[in-house]
CSV table of C-alpha atoms in Angstrom, one decimal:
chain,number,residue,atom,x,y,z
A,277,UNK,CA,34.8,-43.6,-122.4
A,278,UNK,CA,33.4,-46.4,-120.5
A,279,UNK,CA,34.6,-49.3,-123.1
A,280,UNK,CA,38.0,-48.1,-123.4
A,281,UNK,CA,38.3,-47.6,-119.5
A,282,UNK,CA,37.0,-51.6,-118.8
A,283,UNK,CA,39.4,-52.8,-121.2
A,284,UNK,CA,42.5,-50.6,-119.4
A,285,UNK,CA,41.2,-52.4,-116.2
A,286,UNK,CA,41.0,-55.9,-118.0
A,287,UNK,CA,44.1,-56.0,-119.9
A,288,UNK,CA,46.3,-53.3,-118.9
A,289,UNK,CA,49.2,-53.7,-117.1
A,290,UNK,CA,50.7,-52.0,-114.4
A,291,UNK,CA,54.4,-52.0,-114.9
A,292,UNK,CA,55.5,-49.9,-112.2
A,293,UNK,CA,57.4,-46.4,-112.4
A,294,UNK,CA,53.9,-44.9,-114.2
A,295,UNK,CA,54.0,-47.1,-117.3
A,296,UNK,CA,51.1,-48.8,-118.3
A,297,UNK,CA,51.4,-51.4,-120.5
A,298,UNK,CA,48.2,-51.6,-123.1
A,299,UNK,CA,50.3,-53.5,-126.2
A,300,UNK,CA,47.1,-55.8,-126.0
A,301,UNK,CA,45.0,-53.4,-127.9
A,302,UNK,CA,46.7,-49.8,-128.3
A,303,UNK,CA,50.2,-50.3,-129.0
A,304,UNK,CA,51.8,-54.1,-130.3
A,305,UNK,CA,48.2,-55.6,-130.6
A,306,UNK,CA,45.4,-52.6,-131.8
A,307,UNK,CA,42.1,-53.7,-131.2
A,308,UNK,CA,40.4,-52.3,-134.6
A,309,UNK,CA,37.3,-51.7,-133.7
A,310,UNK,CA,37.9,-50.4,-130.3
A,311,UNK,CA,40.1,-47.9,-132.0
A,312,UNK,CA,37.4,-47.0,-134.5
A,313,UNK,CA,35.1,-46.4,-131.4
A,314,UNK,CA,37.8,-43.8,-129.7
A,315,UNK,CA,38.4,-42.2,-133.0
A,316,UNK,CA,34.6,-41.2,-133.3
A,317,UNK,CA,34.4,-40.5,-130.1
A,318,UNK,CA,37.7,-37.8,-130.4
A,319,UNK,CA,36.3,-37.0,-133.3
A,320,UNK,CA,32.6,-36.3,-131.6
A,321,UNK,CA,34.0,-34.4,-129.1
A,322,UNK,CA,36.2,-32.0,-131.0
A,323,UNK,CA,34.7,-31.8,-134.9
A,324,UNK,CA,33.5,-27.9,-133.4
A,325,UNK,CA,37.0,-26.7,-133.5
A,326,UNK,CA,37.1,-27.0,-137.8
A,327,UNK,CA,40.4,-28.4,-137.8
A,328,UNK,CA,41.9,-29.3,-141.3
A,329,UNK,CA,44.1,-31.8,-140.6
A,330,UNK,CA,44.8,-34.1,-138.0
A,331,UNK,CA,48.4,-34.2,-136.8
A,332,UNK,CA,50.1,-37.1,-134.6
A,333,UNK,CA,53.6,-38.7,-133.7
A,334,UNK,CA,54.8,-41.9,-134.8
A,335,UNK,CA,54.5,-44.9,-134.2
A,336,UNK,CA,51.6,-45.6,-131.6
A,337,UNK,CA,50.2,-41.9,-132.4
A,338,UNK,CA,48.7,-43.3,-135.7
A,339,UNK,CA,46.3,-45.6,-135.0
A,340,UNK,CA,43.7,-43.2,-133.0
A,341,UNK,CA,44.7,-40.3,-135.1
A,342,UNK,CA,43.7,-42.5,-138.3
A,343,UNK,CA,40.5,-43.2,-136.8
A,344,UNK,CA,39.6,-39.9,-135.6
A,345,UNK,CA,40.5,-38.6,-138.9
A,346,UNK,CA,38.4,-40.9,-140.7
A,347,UNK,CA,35.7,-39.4,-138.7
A,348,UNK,CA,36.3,-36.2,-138.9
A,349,UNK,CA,36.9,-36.7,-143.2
A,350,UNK,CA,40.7,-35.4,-142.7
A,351,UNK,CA,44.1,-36.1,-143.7
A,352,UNK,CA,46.1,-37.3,-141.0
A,353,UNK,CA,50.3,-36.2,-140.8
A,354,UNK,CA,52.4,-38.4,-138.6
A,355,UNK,CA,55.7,-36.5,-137.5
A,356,UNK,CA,58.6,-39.0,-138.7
A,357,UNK,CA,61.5,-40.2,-136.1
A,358,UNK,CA,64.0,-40.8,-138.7
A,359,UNK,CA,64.0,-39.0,-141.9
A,360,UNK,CA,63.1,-41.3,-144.9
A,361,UNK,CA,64.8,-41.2,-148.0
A,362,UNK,CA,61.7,-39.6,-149.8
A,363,UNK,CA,61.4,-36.4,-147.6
A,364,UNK,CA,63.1,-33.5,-148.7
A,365,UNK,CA,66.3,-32.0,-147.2
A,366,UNK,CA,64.4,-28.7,-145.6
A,367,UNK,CA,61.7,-30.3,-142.7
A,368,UNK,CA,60.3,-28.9,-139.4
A,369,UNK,CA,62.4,-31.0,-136.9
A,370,UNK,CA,61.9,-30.7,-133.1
A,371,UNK,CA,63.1,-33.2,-130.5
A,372,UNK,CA,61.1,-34.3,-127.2
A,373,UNK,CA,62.4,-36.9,-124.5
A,374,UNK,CA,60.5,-40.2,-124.8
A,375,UNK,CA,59.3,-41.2,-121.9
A,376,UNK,CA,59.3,-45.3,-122.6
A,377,UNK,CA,63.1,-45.0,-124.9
A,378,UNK,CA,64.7,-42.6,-121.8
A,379,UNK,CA,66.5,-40.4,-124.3
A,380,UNK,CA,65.7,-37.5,-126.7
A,381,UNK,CA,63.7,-38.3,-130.5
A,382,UNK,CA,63.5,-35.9,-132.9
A,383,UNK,CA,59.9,-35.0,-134.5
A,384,UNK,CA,60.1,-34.4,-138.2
A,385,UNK,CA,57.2,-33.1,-140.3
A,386,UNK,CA,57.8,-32.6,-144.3
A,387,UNK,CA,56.7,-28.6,-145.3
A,388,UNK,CA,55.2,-30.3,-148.4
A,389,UNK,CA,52.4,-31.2,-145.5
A,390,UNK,CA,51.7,-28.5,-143.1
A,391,UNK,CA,51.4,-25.9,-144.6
A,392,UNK,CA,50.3,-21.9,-143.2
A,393,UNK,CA,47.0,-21.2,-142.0
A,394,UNK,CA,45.8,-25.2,-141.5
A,395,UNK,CA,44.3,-25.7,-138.3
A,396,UNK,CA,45.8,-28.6,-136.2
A,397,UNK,CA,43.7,-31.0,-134.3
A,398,UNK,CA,46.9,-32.9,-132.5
A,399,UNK,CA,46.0,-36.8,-131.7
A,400,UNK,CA,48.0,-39.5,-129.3
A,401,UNK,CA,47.8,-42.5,-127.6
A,402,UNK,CA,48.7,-41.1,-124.4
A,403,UNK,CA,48.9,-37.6,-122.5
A,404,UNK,CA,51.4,-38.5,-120.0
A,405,UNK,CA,53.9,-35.5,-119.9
A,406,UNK,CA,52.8,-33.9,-122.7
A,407,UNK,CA,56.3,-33.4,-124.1
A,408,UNK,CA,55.2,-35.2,-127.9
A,409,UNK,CA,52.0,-33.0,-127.9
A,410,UNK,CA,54.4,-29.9,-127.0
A,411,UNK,CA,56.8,-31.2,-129.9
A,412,UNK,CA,53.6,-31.2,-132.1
A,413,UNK,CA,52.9,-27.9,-131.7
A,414,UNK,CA,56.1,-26.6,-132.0
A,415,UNK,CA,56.1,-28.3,-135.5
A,416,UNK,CA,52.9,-26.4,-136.4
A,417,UNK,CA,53.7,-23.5,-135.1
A,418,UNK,CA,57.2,-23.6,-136.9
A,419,UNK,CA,54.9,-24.0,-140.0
A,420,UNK,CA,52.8,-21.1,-139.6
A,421,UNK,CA,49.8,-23.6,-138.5
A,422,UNK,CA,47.3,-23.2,-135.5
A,423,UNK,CA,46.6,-25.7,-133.2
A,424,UNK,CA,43.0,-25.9,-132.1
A,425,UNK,CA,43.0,-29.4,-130.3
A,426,UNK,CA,44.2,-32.3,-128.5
A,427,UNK,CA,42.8,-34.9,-128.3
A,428,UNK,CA,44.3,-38.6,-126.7
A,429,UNK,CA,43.0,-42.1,-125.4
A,430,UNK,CA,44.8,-42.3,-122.2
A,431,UNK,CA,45.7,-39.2,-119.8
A,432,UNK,CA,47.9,-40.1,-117.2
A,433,UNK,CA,46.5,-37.4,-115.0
A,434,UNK,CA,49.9,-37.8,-112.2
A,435,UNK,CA,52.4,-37.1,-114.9
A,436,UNK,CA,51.3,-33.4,-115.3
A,437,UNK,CA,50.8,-33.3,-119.1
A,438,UNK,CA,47.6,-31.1,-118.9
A,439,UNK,CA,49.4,-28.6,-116.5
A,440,UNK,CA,51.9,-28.5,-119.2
A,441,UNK,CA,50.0,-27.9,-121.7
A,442,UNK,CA,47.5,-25.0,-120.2
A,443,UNK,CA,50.3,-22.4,-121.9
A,444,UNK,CA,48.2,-23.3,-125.3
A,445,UNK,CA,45.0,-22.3,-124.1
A,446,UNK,CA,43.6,-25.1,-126.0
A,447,UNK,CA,40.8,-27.2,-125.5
A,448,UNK,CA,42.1,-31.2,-124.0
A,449,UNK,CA,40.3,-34.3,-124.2
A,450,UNK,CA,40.9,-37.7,-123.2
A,451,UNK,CA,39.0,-40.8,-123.3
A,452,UNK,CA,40.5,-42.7,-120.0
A,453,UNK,CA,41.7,-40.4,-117.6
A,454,UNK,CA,43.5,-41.7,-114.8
A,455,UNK,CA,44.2,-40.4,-111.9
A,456,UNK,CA,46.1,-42.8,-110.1
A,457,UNK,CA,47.5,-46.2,-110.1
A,458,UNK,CA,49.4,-47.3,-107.2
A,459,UNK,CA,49.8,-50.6,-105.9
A,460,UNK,CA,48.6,-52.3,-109.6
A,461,UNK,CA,45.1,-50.5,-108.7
A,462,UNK,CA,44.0,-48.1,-111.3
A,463,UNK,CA,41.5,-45.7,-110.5
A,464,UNK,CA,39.8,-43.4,-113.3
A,465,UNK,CA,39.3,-39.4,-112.5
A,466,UNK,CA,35.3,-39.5,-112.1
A,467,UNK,CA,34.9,-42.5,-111.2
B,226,UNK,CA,41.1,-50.5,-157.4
B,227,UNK,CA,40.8,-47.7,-159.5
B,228,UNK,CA,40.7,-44.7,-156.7
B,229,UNK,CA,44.3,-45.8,-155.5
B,230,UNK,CA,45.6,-45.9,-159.0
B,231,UNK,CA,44.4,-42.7,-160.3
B,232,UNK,CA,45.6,-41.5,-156.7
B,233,UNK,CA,49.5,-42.6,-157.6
B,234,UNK,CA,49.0,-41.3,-161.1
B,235,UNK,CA,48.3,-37.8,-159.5
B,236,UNK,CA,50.4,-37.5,-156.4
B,237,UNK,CA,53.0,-40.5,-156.3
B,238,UNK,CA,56.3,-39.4,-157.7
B,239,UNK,CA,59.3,-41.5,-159.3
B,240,UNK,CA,62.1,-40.4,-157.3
B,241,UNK,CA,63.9,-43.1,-159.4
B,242,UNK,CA,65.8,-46.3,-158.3
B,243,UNK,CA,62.6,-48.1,-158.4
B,244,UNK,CA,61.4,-45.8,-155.4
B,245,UNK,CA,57.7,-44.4,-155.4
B,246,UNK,CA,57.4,-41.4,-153.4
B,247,UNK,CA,53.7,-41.7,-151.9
B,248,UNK,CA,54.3,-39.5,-148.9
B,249,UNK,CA,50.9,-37.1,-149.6
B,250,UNK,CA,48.2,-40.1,-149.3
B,251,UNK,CA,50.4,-43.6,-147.7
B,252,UNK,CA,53.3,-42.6,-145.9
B,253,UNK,CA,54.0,-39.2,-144.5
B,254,UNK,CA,50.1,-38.1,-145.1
B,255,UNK,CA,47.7,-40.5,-144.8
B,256,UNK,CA,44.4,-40.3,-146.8
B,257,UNK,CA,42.0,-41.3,-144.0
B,258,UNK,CA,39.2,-42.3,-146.5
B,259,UNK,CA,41.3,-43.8,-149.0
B,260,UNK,CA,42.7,-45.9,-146.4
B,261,UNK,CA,39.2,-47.1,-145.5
B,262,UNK,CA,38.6,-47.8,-149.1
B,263,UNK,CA,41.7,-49.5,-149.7
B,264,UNK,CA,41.0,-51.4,-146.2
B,265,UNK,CA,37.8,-52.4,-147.4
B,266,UNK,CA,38.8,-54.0,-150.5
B,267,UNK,CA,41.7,-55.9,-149.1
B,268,UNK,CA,38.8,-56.9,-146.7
B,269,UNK,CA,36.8,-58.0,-149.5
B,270,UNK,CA,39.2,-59.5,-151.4
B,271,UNK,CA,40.8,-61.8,-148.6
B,272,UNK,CA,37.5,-62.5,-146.1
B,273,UNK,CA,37.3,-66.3,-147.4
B,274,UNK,CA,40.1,-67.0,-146.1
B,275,UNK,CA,38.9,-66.9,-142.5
B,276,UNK,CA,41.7,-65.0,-140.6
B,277,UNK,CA,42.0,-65.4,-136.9
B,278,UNK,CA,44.3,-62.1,-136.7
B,279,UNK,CA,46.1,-59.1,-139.6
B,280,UNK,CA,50.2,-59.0,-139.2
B,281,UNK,CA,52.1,-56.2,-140.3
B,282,UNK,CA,54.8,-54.3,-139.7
B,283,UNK,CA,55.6,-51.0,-138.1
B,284,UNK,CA,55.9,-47.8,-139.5
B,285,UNK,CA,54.0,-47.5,-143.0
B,286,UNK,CA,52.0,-50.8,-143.0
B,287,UNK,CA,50.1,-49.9,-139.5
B,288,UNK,CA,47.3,-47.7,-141.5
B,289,UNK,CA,46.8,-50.4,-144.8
B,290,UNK,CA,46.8,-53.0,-141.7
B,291,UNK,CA,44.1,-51.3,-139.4
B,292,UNK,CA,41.6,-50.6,-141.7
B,293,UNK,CA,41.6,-54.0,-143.2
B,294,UNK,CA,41.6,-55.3,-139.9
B,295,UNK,CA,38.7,-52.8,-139.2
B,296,UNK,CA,36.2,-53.6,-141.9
B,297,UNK,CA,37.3,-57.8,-141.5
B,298,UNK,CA,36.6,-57.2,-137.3
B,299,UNK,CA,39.7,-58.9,-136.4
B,300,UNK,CA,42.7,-57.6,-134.1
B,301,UNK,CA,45.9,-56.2,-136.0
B,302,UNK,CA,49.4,-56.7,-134.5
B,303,UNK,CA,52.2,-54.8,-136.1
B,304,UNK,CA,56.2,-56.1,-135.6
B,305,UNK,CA,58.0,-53.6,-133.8
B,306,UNK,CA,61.3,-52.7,-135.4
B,307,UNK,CA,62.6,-51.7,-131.5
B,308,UNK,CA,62.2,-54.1,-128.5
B,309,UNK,CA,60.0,-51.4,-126.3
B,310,UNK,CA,60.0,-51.7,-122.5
B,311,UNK,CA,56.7,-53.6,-122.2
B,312,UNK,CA,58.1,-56.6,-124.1
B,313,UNK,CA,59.1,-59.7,-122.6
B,314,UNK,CA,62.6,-60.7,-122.7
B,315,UNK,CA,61.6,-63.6,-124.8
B,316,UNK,CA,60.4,-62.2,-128.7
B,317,UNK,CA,60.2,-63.6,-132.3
B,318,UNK,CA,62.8,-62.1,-133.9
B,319,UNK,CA,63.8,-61.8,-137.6
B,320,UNK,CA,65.9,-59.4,-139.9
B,321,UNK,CA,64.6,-58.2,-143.1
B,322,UNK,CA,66.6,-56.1,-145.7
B,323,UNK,CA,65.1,-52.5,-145.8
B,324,UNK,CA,65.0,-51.1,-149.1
B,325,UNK,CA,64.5,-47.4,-148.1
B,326,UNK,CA,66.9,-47.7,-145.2
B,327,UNK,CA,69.9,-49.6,-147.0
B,328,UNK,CA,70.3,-51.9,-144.0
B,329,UNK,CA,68.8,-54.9,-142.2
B,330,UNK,CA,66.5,-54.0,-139.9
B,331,UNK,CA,64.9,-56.3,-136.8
B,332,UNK,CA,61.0,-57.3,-137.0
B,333,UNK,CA,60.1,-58.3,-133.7
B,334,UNK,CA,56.5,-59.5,-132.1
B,335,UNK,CA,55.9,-60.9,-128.6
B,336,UNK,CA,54.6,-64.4,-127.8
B,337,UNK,CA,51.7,-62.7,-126.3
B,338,UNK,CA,49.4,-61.9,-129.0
B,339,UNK,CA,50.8,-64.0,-131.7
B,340,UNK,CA,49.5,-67.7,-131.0
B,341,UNK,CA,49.7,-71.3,-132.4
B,342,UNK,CA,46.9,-72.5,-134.3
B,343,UNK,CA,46.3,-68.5,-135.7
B,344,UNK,CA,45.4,-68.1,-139.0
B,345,UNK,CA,47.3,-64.5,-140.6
B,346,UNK,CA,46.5,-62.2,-143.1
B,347,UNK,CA,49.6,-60.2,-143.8
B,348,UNK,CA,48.7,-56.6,-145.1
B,349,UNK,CA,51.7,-54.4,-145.7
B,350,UNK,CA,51.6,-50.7,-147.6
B,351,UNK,CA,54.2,-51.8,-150.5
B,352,UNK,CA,54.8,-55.3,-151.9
B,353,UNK,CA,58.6,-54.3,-153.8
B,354,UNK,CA,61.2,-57.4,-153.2
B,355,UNK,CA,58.7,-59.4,-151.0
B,356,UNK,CA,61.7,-58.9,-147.7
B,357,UNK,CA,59.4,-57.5,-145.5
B,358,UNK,CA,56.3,-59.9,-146.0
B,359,UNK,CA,58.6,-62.8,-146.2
B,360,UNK,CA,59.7,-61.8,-142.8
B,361,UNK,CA,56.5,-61.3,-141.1
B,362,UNK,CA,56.1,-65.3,-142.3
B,363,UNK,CA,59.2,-66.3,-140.8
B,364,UNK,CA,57.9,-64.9,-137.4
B,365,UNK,CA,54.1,-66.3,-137.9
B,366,UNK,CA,55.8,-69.4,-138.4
B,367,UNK,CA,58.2,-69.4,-135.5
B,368,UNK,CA,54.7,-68.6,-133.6
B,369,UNK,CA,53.3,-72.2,-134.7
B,370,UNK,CA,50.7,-69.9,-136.7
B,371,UNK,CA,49.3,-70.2,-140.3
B,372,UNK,CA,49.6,-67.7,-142.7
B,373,UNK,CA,46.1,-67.7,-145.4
B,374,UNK,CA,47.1,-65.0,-147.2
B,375,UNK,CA,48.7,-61.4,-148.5
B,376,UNK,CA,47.6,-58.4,-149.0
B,377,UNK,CA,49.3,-54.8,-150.2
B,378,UNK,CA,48.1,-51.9,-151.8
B,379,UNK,CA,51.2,-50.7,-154.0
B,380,UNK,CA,53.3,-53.3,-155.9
B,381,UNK,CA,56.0,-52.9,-157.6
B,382,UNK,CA,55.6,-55.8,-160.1
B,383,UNK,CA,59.2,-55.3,-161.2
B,384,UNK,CA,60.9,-55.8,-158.1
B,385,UNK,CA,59.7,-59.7,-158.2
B,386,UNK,CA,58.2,-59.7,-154.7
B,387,UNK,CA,55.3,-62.1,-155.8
B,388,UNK,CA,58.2,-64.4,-157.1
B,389,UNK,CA,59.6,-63.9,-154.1
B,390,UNK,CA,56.3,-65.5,-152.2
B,391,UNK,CA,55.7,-68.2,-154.8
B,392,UNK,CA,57.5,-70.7,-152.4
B,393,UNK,CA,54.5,-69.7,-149.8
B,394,UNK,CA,51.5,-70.8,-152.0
B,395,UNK,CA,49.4,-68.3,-150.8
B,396,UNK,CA,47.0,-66.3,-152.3
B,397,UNK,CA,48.7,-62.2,-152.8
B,398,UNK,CA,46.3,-59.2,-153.4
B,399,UNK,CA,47.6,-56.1,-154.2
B,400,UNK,CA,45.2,-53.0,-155.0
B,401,UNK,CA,47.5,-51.1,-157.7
B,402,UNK,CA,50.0,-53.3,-159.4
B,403,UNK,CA,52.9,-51.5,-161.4
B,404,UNK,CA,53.9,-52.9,-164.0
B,405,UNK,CA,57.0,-50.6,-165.0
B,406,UNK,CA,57.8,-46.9,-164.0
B,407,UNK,CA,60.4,-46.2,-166.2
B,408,UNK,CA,61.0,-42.5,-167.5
B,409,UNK,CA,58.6,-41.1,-165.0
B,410,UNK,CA,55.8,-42.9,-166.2
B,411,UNK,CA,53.5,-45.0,-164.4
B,412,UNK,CA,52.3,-48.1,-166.2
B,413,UNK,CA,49.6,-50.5,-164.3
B,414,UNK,CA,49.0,-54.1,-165.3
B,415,UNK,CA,46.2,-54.5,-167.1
B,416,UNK,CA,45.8,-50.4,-167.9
């Protein structure tokens, strides 16, 4: 998506070791209506599969999974890191390494909602290893739930996420894909 | 706002303690469309004040936040309760007592997309003792910015948050105002 890659080149940052800083409008700062723009066009791109609910990691997962769900007209579930108070004591719990905390996180999702036989469209901010998506759909598979998608904003196409994903057999889509950035110079797949 | 209220009525639950379980539509779950609604309300509700930018804070007020943000077409920055990586070493920093957590927790923003002169809409999910929203002042004001006004959908009128933000003299919104939930029932102000 053309607006989403000019702002990565205008305001993202290169911080070296692969991460990309984008706090300016994904992940501290959220640009609204940018976000409303990748949500429809996620939700554009994979309203087809007839997912029923829209499922997503927090805390920068939610902002493009709201969005996309908004389009699509579906609930959105965003796996919990810590267990709140108001969550029963029986969840779906699965832990992935984070990538930007260097250490294992668990994944928690409430049975009260995801239940059997919902189809999961799974949203994030980035595909970079693909270990949160992978959590996700451990989650709805521990639930008895189907993925049918994935959809993010920003594929880091070097970190080997979609490779690690191909075991689902499920349709991938990303809005900036990119397949390089070395030397503070980001280059897009495609472009 | 009606929807929201007859929303609670149906799926919030007292878990007692004062603490409303929302976790189908708000916190766990997130009813896309109802959070546009409710978005769009706040938006309508707090537009005259001419907002440069919409504070809130990570995890549960990033949904209320965007999609008033959305429909006002301004940025949204949410405090981060964990410095990330791709923060500067220098923050605004404040503690606020969380009331589902039992502890202090940090509310941090970086210099970078909080500015002097900015004029801030708070918007947060739940207005209970006012902690939270007091905080997010504290760190508009370390900023050198000016906060216009408040916004939450769920208050819990006896927890004497809009006490709480008298000192502020700011105009407080909220879209479903509970008067009392004692015995498992729900009572709105002006039901």
């Amino acid at each position: 998506m053309k607006e989403l890659e000019q702002r990565i080149l205008r305001d993202g940052q290169d911080l070296g070791n692969g991460i990309l800083k984008v706090d300016g409008f994904v992940n501290h700062q959220v640009d609204a209506g940018l976000m409303d723009q990748c949500g429809k066009e996620l939700a554009h791109r994979l309203a087809h599969l007839g997912a029923t609910k829209v499922l997503t990691a927090e805390i920068s997962g939610i902002a493009p999974a709201l969005t996309t769900a908004l389009h699509l007209g579906l609930p959105v579930v965003y796996a919990r890191k810590n267990k709140p108070i108001t969550m029963p004591d029986q969840v779906y719990l699965t832990l992935a390494p984070s990538h930007t905390k260097g250490r294992m996180v668990e994944l928690i999702v409430s049975p009260e909602y995801l239940a059997h036989g919902e189809k999961v469209l799974i949203i994030d901010d980035f595909l970079a290893s693909g270990a949160t998506i992978l959590g996700l759909a451990r989650l709805a598979k521990a639930a008895g739930a189907e993925v049918v998608g994935i959809g993010a904003l920003i594929e880091k196409r070097f970190e080997g996420g979609r490779e690690a994903l191909l075991p689902l057999g499920l349709p991938v889509e990303s809005l900036a894909c990119i397949e390089t950035m070395e030397g503070g110079r980001i280059v897009f797949k495609n472009q």
